[in-house]
Structure formats: C-alpha cells, structure tokens
mmCIF file of C-alpha atoms and ligand atoms in Angstrom:
data_model
loop_
_atom_site.group_PDB
_atom_site.id
_atom_site.type_symbol
_atom_site.label_atom_id
_atom_site.label_comp_id
_atom_site.label_asym_id
_atom_site.label_seq_id
_atom_site.Cartn_x
_atom_site.Cartn_y
_atom_site.Cartn_z
ATOM 1 C CA MET A 271 -24.697 28.954 57.152
ATOM 2 C CA ALA A 272 -28.070 27.351 56.518
ATOM 3 C CA ILE A 273 -30.758 29.895 55.710
ATOM 4 C CA ILE A 274 -33.420 27.157 55.680
ATOM 5 C CA GLU A 275 -33.427 24.272 58.075
ATOM 6 C CA THR A 276 -36.199 21.728 58.464
ATOM 7 C CA LYS A 277 -35.947 19.132 61.202
ATOM 8 C CA GLU A 278 -38.041 15.961 61.037
ATOM 9 C CA LEU A 279 -40.706 18.036 59.301
ATOM 10 C CA GLU A 280 -44.175 16.513 58.975
ATOM 11 C CA PHE A 281 -47.304 17.952 57.452
ATOM 12 C CA ASP A 282 -50.764 16.362 57.471
ATOM 13 C CA TYR A 283 -53.763 17.529 55.456
ATOM 14 C CA VAL A 284 -56.682 16.852 57.756
ATOM 15 C CA THR A 285 -60.212 16.482 56.385
ATOM 16 C CA ARG A 286 -63.170 16.901 58.768
ATOM 17 C CA ASP A 287 -66.895 16.284 58.439
ATOM 18 C CA GLU A 288 -69.659 18.817 59.322
ATOM 19 C CA GLU A 289 -69.249 18.036 63.023
ATOM 20 C CA ALA A 290 -65.532 18.817 62.751
ATOM 21 C CA LYS A 291 -64.717 15.146 63.258
ATOM 22 C CA VAL A 292 -61.540 14.073 61.487
ATOM 23 C CA THR A 293 -62.429 11.803 58.571
ATOM 24 C CA GLU A 294 -59.099 11.625 56.799
ATOM 25 C CA VAL A 295 -55.462 12.418 57.452
ATOM 26 C CA ASP A 296 -53.152 12.642 54.447
ATOM 27 C CA ARG A 297 -49.471 12.856 55.391
ATOM 28 C CA ALA A 298 -47.944 15.042 52.670
ATOM 29 C CA ILE A 299 -44.540 15.585 54.321
ATOM 30 C CA ASP A 300 -43.067 12.716 56.236
ATOM 31 C CA GLY A 301 -39.905 13.369 58.221
ATOM 32 C CA VAL A 302 -37.989 15.805 56.028
ATOM 33 C CA SER A 303 -34.712 17.152 57.448
ATOM 34 C CA LEU A 304 -33.044 19.569 55.039
ATOM 35 C CA GLN A 305 -30.453 22.285 55.346
ATOM 36 C CA ILE A 306 -30.230 24.802 52.546
ATOM 37 C CA GLU A 307 -27.135 26.978 52.478
ATOM 38 C CA ALA A 308 -27.464 30.729 52.019
ATOM 39 C CA GLY A 309 -26.627 31.718 48.439
ATOM 40 C CA SER A 310 -27.174 28.270 46.962
ATOM 41 C CA PHE A 311 -29.452 27.220 44.086
ATOM 42 C CA VAL A 312 -31.417 24.139 45.053
ATOM 43 C CA ALA A 313 -33.971 22.407 42.824
ATOM 44 C CA ILE A 314 -36.695 20.168 44.208
ATOM 45 C CA LEU A 315 -37.939 17.355 41.989
ATOM 46 C CA GLY A 316 -40.561 14.671 42.437
ATOM 47 C CA HIS A 317 -43.601 13.317 40.630
ATOM 48 C CA ASN A 318 -47.133 14.640 41.180
ATOM 49 C CA GLY A 319 -48.257 14.512 44.777
ATOM 50 C CA SER A 320 -44.787 13.863 46.222
ATOM 51 C CA GLY A 321 -45.088 16.867 48.561
ATOM 52 C CA LYS A 322 -43.082 19.599 46.812
ATOM 53 C CA SER A 323 -45.692 22.365 47.015
ATOM 54 C CA THR A 324 -46.545 21.470 50.582
ATOM 55 C CA LEU A 325 -42.878 21.704 51.522
ATOM 56 C CA ALA A 326 -42.612 25.077 49.745
ATOM 57 C CA LYS A 327 -45.590 26.432 51.672
ATOM 58 C CA THR A 328 -44.053 25.481 54.994
ATOM 59 C CA LEU A 329 -40.952 27.548 54.208
ATOM 60 C CA ASN A 330 -42.582 30.919 54.817
ATOM 61 C CA GLY A 331 -45.267 29.840 57.217
ATOM 62 C CA ILE A 332 -48.206 29.609 54.770
ATOM 63 C CA LEU A 333 -48.506 26.121 56.281
ATOM 64 C CA LEU A 334 -47.321 25.297 59.792
ATOM 65 C CA PRO A 335 -45.723 21.923 60.590
ATOM 66 C CA SER A 336 -47.871 19.125 62.001
ATOM 67 C CA GLY A 337 -44.621 17.781 63.454
ATOM 68 C CA GLY A 338 -40.973 18.859 63.543
ATOM 69 C CA THR A 339 -39.750 22.391 62.836
ATOM 70 C CA VAL A 340 -38.880 24.841 60.081
ATOM 71 C CA LEU A 341 -36.235 27.426 60.869
ATOM 72 C CA ILE A 342 -35.516 30.387 58.584
ATOM 73 C CA SER A 343 -32.236 32.039 59.584
ATOM 74 C CA GLY A 344 -32.853 30.437 62.949
ATOM 75 C CA MET A 345 -36.424 31.817 63.253
ATOM 76 C CA ASN A 346 -39.127 29.233 63.890
ATOM 77 C CA THR A 347 -42.111 29.527 61.506
ATOM 78 C CA ALA A 348 -44.379 28.412 64.353
ATOM 79 C CA ASP A 349 -43.448 31.581 66.278
ATOM 80 C CA ASP A 350 -46.166 34.161 65.473
ATOM 81 C CA ALA A 351 -43.919 37.033 66.455
ATOM 82 C CA LYS A 352 -41.384 36.036 63.781
ATOM 83 C CA LEU A 353 -43.769 35.459 60.891
ATOM 84 C CA LEU A 354 -43.431 38.903 59.331
ATOM 85 C CA ASP A 355 -39.626 38.715 59.442
ATOM 86 C CA ILE A 356 -39.769 35.237 57.937
ATOM 87 C CA ARG A 357 -41.985 36.456 55.087
ATOM 88 C CA ARG A 358 -39.507 39.286 54.443
ATOM 89 C CA GLU A 359 -36.747 36.773 54.217
ATOM 90 C CA VAL A 360 -38.445 34.138 52.015
ATOM 91 C CA GLY A 361 -40.386 35.312 48.949
ATOM 92 C CA MET A 362 -42.661 32.995 46.974
ATOM 93 C CA VAL A 363 -43.414 32.800 43.265
ATOM 94 C CA PHE A 364 -46.174 30.481 42.056
ATOM 95 C CA GLN A 365 -47.197 28.799 38.832
ATOM 96 C CA ASN A 366 -49.802 31.159 37.448
ATOM 97 C CA PRO A 367 -48.477 34.658 36.753
ATOM 98 C CA ASP A 368 -52.016 36.003 36.306
ATOM 99 C CA ASN A 369 -52.882 35.252 39.927
ATOM 100 C CA GLN A 370 -49.861 37.179 41.147
ATOM 101 C CA ILE A 371 -50.427 40.443 39.326
ATOM 102 C CA ILE A 372 -52.489 43.022 41.154
ATOM 103 C CA ALA A 373 -51.832 46.474 39.716
ATOM 104 C CA ASN A 374 -52.543 48.074 36.341
ATOM 105 C CA LEU A 375 -48.994 49.266 35.814
ATOM 106 C CA VAL A 376 -45.879 47.132 35.986
ATOM 107 C CA GLU A 377 -44.100 49.597 38.315
ATOM 108 C CA ASP A 378 -47.044 49.713 40.739
ATOM 109 C CA ASP A 379 -47.202 45.966 40.765
ATOM 110 C CA VAL A 380 -43.537 45.678 41.682
ATOM 111 C CA GLY A 381 -43.911 48.407 44.336
ATOM 112 C CA PHE A 382 -46.888 46.760 46.006
ATOM 113 C CA GLY A 383 -44.875 44.359 48.170
ATOM 114 C CA PRO A 384 -42.434 46.892 49.639
ATOM 115 C CA GLU A 385 -45.301 49.335 50.191
ATOM 116 C CA ASN A 386 -47.074 46.697 52.247
ATOM 117 C CA LEU A 387 -43.927 46.226 54.277
ATOM 118 C CA GLY A 388 -44.035 49.940 55.156
ATOM 119 C CA VAL A 389 -40.929 50.884 53.150
ATOM 120 C CA PRO A 390 -40.663 54.720 52.775
ATOM 121 C CA THR A 391 -41.935 55.982 49.373
ATOM 122 C CA GLU A 392 -38.602 57.147 48.033
ATOM 123 C CA GLU A 393 -36.972 53.854 48.828
ATOM 124 C CA ILE A 394 -39.871 51.973 47.213
ATOM 125 C CA TRP A 395 -39.051 53.612 43.876
ATOM 126 C CA GLN A 396 -35.366 52.823 44.229
ATOM 127 C CA ARG A 397 -36.260 49.212 44.908
ATOM 128 C CA VAL A 398 -38.680 49.095 41.960
ATOM 129 C CA ASP A 399 -35.935 50.473 39.676
ATOM 130 C CA ALA A 400 -33.418 47.928 40.874
ATOM 131 C CA ALA A 401 -35.813 44.970 40.763
ATOM 132 C CA LEU A 402 -37.031 45.760 37.233
ATOM 133 C CA LYS A 403 -33.448 46.110 36.094
ATOM 134 C CA ALA A 404 -32.494 42.813 37.718
ATOM 135 C CA VAL A 405 -35.179 40.924 35.773
ATOM 136 C CA GLY A 406 -34.620 42.889 32.554
ATOM 137 C CA MET A 407 -38.071 44.530 32.528
ATOM 138 C CA THR A 408 -37.201 48.233 32.912
ATOM 139 C CA ALA A 409 -38.534 49.053 29.440
ATOM 140 C CA PHE A 410 -41.979 47.792 30.476
ATOM 141 C CA ARG A 411 -42.348 49.738 33.700
ATOM 142 C CA LEU A 412 -45.190 51.966 32.466
ATOM 143 C CA LYS A 413 -47.012 49.183 30.611
ATOM 144 C CA SER A 414 -50.040 47.250 31.755
ATOM 145 C CA PRO A 415 -49.081 43.751 32.941
ATOM 146 C CA ASN A 416 -52.090 42.412 31.003
ATOM 147 C CA HIS A 417 -50.296 43.047 27.737
ATOM 148 C CA LEU A 418 -47.175 41.091 28.620
ATOM 149 C CA SER A 419 -46.281 37.540 27.601
ATOM 150 C CA GLY A 420 -46.414 34.808 30.237
ATOM 151 C CA GLY A 421 -42.641 34.860 30.679
ATOM 152 C CA GLN A 422 -42.624 38.645 31.075
ATOM 153 C CA LYS A 423 -45.456 38.494 33.628
ATOM 154 C CA GLN A 424 -43.555 35.923 35.601
ATOM 155 C CA ARG A 425 -40.462 38.172 35.540
ATOM 156 C CA VAL A 426 -42.612 41.021 36.887
ATOM 157 C CA ALA A 427 -43.837 38.710 39.654
ATOM 158 C CA ILE A 428 -40.200 37.857 40.452
ATOM 159 C CA ALA A 429 -39.328 41.581 40.482
ATOM 160 C CA GLY A 430 -42.195 42.137 42.938
ATOM 161 C CA VAL A 431 -40.676 39.562 45.248
ATOM 162 C CA MET A 432 -37.142 40.944 44.755
ATOM 163 C CA ALA A 433 -38.334 44.442 45.689
ATOM 164 C CA MET A 434 -39.079 43.088 49.149
ATOM 165 C CA HIS A 435 -35.355 42.287 49.437
ATOM 166 C CA PRO A 436 -35.745 38.640 50.369
ATOM 167 C CA LYS A 437 -32.671 36.546 51.089
ATOM 168 C CA CYS A 438 -34.367 33.567 49.503
ATOM 169 C CA ILE A 439 -36.917 33.008 46.733
ATOM 170 C CA VAL A 440 -38.962 29.839 46.540
ATOM 171 C CA LEU A 441 -40.453 29.241 43.089
ATOM 172 C CA ASP A 442 -43.129 26.558 42.733
ATOM 173 C CA GLU A 443 -43.228 25.517 39.074
ATOM 174 C CA PRO A 444 -42.828 29.112 37.851
ATOM 175 C CA THR A 445 -42.470 27.946 34.243
ATOM 176 C CA ALA A 446 -45.274 25.382 34.098
ATOM 177 C CA MET A 447 -47.639 27.676 32.190
ATOM 178 C CA LEU A 448 -45.022 29.209 29.883
ATOM 179 C CA ASP A 449 -43.854 28.463 26.354
ATOM 180 C CA PRO A 450 -40.220 27.337 25.838
ATOM 181 C CA ASN A 451 -39.002 30.925 25.378
ATOM 182 C CA GLY A 452 -40.794 32.128 28.496
ATOM 183 C CA ARG A 453 -39.317 29.217 30.429
ATOM 184 C CA LYS A 454 -35.802 30.142 29.340
ATOM 185 C CA GLU A 455 -36.342 33.812 30.250
ATOM 186 C CA VAL A 456 -37.500 32.941 33.739
ATOM 187 C CA ILE A 457 -34.739 30.421 34.453
ATOM 188 C CA ARG A 458 -32.093 32.824 33.114
ATOM 189 C CA THR A 459 -33.476 35.568 35.361
ATOM 190 C CA VAL A 460 -33.509 33.406 38.465
ATOM 191 C CA THR A 461 -30.002 32.082 37.775
ATOM 192 C CA GLU A 462 -28.733 35.644 37.358
ATOM 193 C CA LEU A 463 -30.334 36.760 40.648
ATOM 194 C CA ASN A 464 -28.680 33.846 42.383
ATOM 195 C CA ARG A 465 -25.240 34.518 40.899
ATOM 196 C CA SER A 466 -25.074 38.299 40.995
ATOM 197 C CA GLU A 467 -27.273 39.184 43.974
ATOM 198 C CA GLY A 468 -26.523 36.091 46.042
ATOM 199 C CA VAL A 469 -30.224 35.319 46.510
ATOM 200 C CA THR A 470 -30.838 31.770 47.690
ATOM 201 C CA VAL A 471 -33.065 29.991 45.156
ATOM 202 C CA VAL A 472 -35.327 27.021 45.781
ATOM 203 C CA LEU A 473 -36.810 25.973 42.447
ATOM 204 C CA ILE A 474 -39.552 23.375 42.104
ATOM 205 C CA THR A 475 -39.968 22.121 38.563
ATOM 206 C CA HIS A 476 -40.862 19.175 36.368
ATOM 207 C CA TYR A 477 -38.458 20.311 33.635
ATOM 208 C CA MET A 478 -35.136 18.545 34.031
ATOM 209 C CA GLU A 479 -33.305 20.855 31.623
ATOM 210 C CA GLU A 480 -33.958 23.696 34.097
ATOM 211 C CA VAL A 481 -32.035 22.110 36.944
ATOM 212 C CA ILE A 482 -28.782 21.104 35.228
ATOM 213 C CA GLY A 483 -27.124 24.292 36.503
ATOM 214 C CA ALA A 484 -28.387 23.982 40.103
ATOM 215 C CA ASP A 485 -25.904 23.452 42.942
ATOM 216 C CA ARG A 486 -28.018 20.693 44.350
ATOM 217 C CA LEU A 487 -31.038 18.540 43.537
ATOM 218 C CA VAL A 488 -33.402 17.218 46.168
ATOM 219 C CA VAL A 489 -35.713 14.455 44.951
ATOM 220 C CA MET A 490 -38.935 13.792 46.850
ATOM 221 C CA ASP A 491 -41.226 10.803 46.803
ATOM 222 C CA ASP A 492 -44.254 10.197 48.984
ATOM 223 C CA GLY A 493 -43.409 13.068 51.338
ATOM 224 C CA LYS A 494 -39.801 11.996 51.868
ATOM 225 C CA VAL A 495 -36.444 13.095 50.493
ATOM 226 C CA ILE A 496 -35.065 10.111 48.639
ATOM 227 C CA MET A 497 -32.117 11.599 46.741
ATOM 228 C CA ASP A 498 -29.987 14.619 47.496
ATOM 229 C CA GLY A 499 -26.865 15.562 45.577
ATOM 230 C CA THR A 500 -25.373 17.515 42.691
ATOM 231 C CA PRO A 501 -27.139 17.236 39.307
ATOM 232 C CA ARG A 502 -24.324 14.951 38.149
ATOM 233 C CA GLU A 503 -24.736 12.643 41.135
ATOM 234 C CA VAL A 504 -28.518 12.504 40.920
ATOM 235 C CA PHE A 505 -28.773 12.123 37.145
ATOM 236 C CA ALA A 506 -26.274 9.255 37.249
ATOM 237 C CA ARG A 507 -29.128 7.246 38.821
ATOM 238 C CA VAL A 508 -31.228 7.031 35.649
ATOM 239 C CA GLU A 509 -32.940 3.739 36.443
ATOM 240 C CA GLU A 510 -34.040 4.766 39.916
ATOM 241 C CA LEU A 511 -35.341 8.057 38.554
ATOM 242 C CA LYS A 512 -37.341 6.242 35.910
ATOM 243 C CA ARG A 513 -38.814 3.996 38.566
ATOM 244 C CA LEU A 514 -39.938 7.164 40.349
ATOM 245 C CA ARG A 515 -41.631 8.286 37.121
ATOM 246 C CA LEU A 516 -39.144 11.116 36.697
ATOM 247 C CA ASP A 517 -37.420 12.261 33.548
ATOM 248 C CA VAL A 518 -33.750 12.986 33.091
ATOM 249 C CA PRO A 519 -32.240 15.641 30.783
ATOM 250 C CA GLN A 520 -32.302 14.679 27.090
ATOM 251 C CA ALA A 521 -28.534 14.287 26.830
ATOM 252 C CA THR A 522 -28.485 12.101 29.962
ATOM 253 C CA GLU A 523 -31.189 9.894 28.460
ATOM 254 C CA LEU A 524 -29.399 9.553 25.142
ATOM 255 C CA ALA A 525 -26.092 8.725 26.859
ATOM 256 C CA TYR A 526 -27.883 6.150 28.999
ATOM 257 C CA GLU A 527 -29.451 4.474 25.958
ATOM 258 C CA LEU A 528 -26.097 4.400 24.161
ATOM 259 C CA LYS A 529 -24.420 2.864 27.208
ATOM 260 C CA GLN A 530 -27.130 0.204 27.364
ATOM 261 C CA ARG A 531 -26.102 -0.708 23.838
ATOM 262 C CA GLY A 532 -22.467 -1.046 24.794
ATOM 263 C CA VAL A 533 -21.059 2.385 23.932
ATOM 264 C CA SER A 534 -18.474 3.329 26.537
ATOM 265 C CA LEU A 535 -19.482 6.692 27.991
ATOM 266 C CA PRO A 536 -19.030 8.398 31.367
ATOM 267 C CA ASP A 537 -21.644 7.725 34.058
ATOM 268 C CA SER A 538 -23.439 11.005 34.037
ATOM 269 C CA VAL A 539 -23.701 13.246 31.024
ATOM 270 C CA LEU A 540 -25.805 16.376 31.492
ATOM 271 C CA THR A 541 -25.599 18.374 28.272
ATOM 272 C CA MET A 542 -25.425 17.709 24.533
ATOM 273 C CA GLU A 543 -21.994 19.422 24.483
ATOM 274 C CA GLU A 544 -20.667 16.926 27.029
ATOM 275 C CA LEU A 545 -22.175 14.061 25.090
ATOM 276 C CA ALA A 546 -20.578 15.271 21.861
ATOM 277 C CA GLU A 547 -17.204 15.561 23.638
ATOM 278 C CA ALA A 548 -17.545 12.030 24.986
ATOM 279 C CA ILE A 549 -18.613 10.497 21.673
ATOM 280 C CA LEU A 550 -16.120 12.244 19.416
ATOM 281 C CA PRO A 551 -13.026 10.196 20.409
ATOM 282 C CA LEU A 552 -14.974 6.923 19.942
ATOM 283 C CA TRP A 553 -16.033 8.068 16.521
ATOM 284 C CA LYS A 554 -12.474 8.919 15.506
ATOM 285 C CA GLU A 555 -11.195 5.492 16.624
ATOM 286 C CA ASN A 556 -13.335 3.835 13.978
HETATM 287 N N1 ATP B 178 -55.427 20.978 50.135
HETATM 288 C C1 ATP B 178 -55.207 19.676 50.249
HETATM 289 N N2 ATP B 178 -56.017 18.864 50.970
HETATM 290 C C2 ATP B 178 -55.778 17.543 51.096
HETATM 291 N N3 ATP B 178 -54.696 16.932 50.566
HETATM 292 C C3 ATP B 178 -53.845 17.675 49.849
HETATM 293 C C4 ATP B 178 -54.040 19.076 49.647
HETATM 294 N N4 ATP B 178 -53.024 19.554 48.890
HETATM 295 C C5 ATP B 178 -52.222 18.505 48.633
HETATM 296 N N5 ATP B 178 -52.711 17.377 49.206
HETATM 297 C C6 ATP B 178 -52.101 16.032 49.159
HETATM 298 O O1 ATP B 178 -50.792 16.122 49.707
HETATM 299 C C7 ATP B 178 -49.863 15.361 48.939
HETATM 300 C C8 ATP B 178 -48.737 16.260 48.461
HETATM 301 O O2 ATP B 178 -49.275 17.235 47.562
HETATM 302 P P1 ATP B 178 -48.390 18.424 46.955
HETATM 303 O O3 ATP B 178 -49.343 19.334 46.282
HETATM 304 O O4 ATP B 178 -47.530 18.975 48.018
HETATM 305 O O5 ATP B 178 -47.507 17.627 45.900
HETATM 306 P P2 ATP B 178 -46.612 18.191 44.706
HETATM 307 O O6 ATP B 178 -45.347 17.412 44.752
HETATM 308 O O7 ATP B 178 -46.533 19.654 44.757
HETATM 309 O O8 ATP B 178 -47.433 17.727 43.413
HETATM 310 P P3 ATP B 178 -47.514 18.412 41.948
HETATM 311 O O9 ATP B 178 -46.280 17.986 41.216
HETATM 312 O O10 ATP B 178 -48.746 17.804 41.360
HETATM 313 O O11 ATP B 178 -47.619 19.889 42.124
HETATM 314 C C9 ATP B 178 -50.678 14.692 47.849
HETATM 315 O O12 ATP B 178 -51.020 13.405 48.288
HETATM 316 C C10 ATP B 178 -51.909 15.552 47.737
HETATM 317 O O13 ATP B 178 -53.009 14.795 47.319
HETATM 318 MG MG1 MG B 179 -47.092 21.197 43.411
#
C-alpha cells in the first residue's frame, strides 16, 4: 500500500508587494504524481532549485498544495482535522543538526517530541530508550548534545523523530553539513531503521554514494519528476544525468569512461566491487 501519494501536485511560491498585490509566482512543484510504498527506501535527487525541499515540506503539511493533493495513508494534508495525525505519521529531519536540538541533555531532546504528542511519561522513557538504541546513541543519553559530533547530533535528531513512532521519515539533506564519517553514520542508521523497523524512508541528498542501496530513485528537474526507477536503472542513464548537472556514483562514472573507450562492460555498474568483478575476466583474457 502507498503510504504517500501525491496527485498532480503543484506548489507556487507567491511574492507580494506592500499592498499584498502578487508580484511574482514561482512554480516550484509542477504536476508531481508519486506513490511511495510503505516500508520502502526512496531517494530524491535533483540539482539545486529542482523542488526537492518544497516537495518534502508538502509531505507533512508544512506547505499546502497550490494545486493537486497529498495523501498520507489516505489522509489529505489540506484537511486541518488530520494534520496532527499526519505529523505523527511523517517525521522530518533537516540539514542542520544544530537547529533541531532543543534540550540540554540527549535523553530530554529525544523525549521532547513524544511529550508534545501527550504520550504518558512512562511510555516516553521507553520510547527514548528504544530510539537511542536504534540509532546507536544509548551511551550518550546523559550527555549534552552540544558536545557531540555533527553525525552524532544528527543521529539524536533522528532518534527524536523515531520516538514519535512515525511510519515514515523524510530527511532533507541530513548529511550535507557532515564529514565523511558522519555521513556514513547517518546513512547506516537510516538504512537500519528502514530494514529492521520497517520505517519508510524518503532521503533527499546530493551524494550519489548514499543512494546506491535505495529501493528507488526519483529524479526531479524544474519541479517535475523526470526519472523514476531502481538505482541500476537510473544510473544507467549517465549522459542524461550529466545533462541535468547530476553526478553518478564513482564506480558508475569510471565504468562509463571505460566503456566510452571501448572496454566491454555491463550497462550499469554501481560499486567498485561490481566494477572489479566485471573487469577481472577482461584482464585475464589478455
Ligand atoms: N521561500 C521561497 N520563496 C520563493 N521561492 C522559493 C522559496 N523557496 C524555494 N523557492 C524556489 O522554489 C524552487 C524550488 O526550490 P527548492 O528549495 O524546493 O529546491 P531544492 O531542490 O530543494 O534545491 P536545493 O538542492 O538547493 O536544496 C526554486 O526555484 C527556488 O528558488
Ligand atoms: Mg533543498
């Protein structure tokens, strides 16, 4: 079943002058129809300004459609009465971990969300325990978030969202401000939550290496979805991706360059291991 469904979704940023007269309309989302299956891991790619963050913000009603609809488990985000349930169902994690941390202790920070939802105290602590364990941050529960690394802060932010028991987490460039180790930590954590807890993951990122393991890639350009498929299907279209100013994983790039020079390799290589496997027999022939 689809947990997220957008139908002909449109979103306009409207600029007005002092007299509230519309001076500019910028269409950021332009007719997006997407169904995201419960339990899947979907990555959204696209160059700057293609509409990824705008799309993310429509998924839990931070932004309401200018046209079309967004349904979360069948609930319409435009329905005021459903908004709280929708926000319980879809948690958001943003780029800057510092803006998402509110309390002076890691455990209080993680408990803040469920407390706001009116969860009984005893259950809050059970949820905090479970969420910290799920992101591998139990040892830090009595520490101040200020003393954590970027990757650790982001894992605390993810635990805070998990403690609200969402069915889906939407992460908008959660690794953009992290070093390579922090990036790995966060992606490993999110992948684990998807696999072991069945949480639906929607990951927006500019790092192609982070999406190789996704079930599905959705590529946006100018407010529209222009590619939608498995990583292998999408990364087989290297030239189109380059035209869209997008990268491909390193191994895909290398395989593409080798093919251009006449080396016979499969159409879409995603990892260095695959590339090595594909090259080895050619090497032995010579
Ligand atoms: N608050 C705003 N007011 C007016 N226009 C906006 C606003 N936020 C975004 N836009 C415009 O909407 C379009 C989509 O922006 P959005 O931030 O959704 O893109 P994005 O894919 O997330 O980009 P990035 O990769 O840089 O994060 C762009 O043309 C952008 O200029
Ligand atoms: Mg963005």
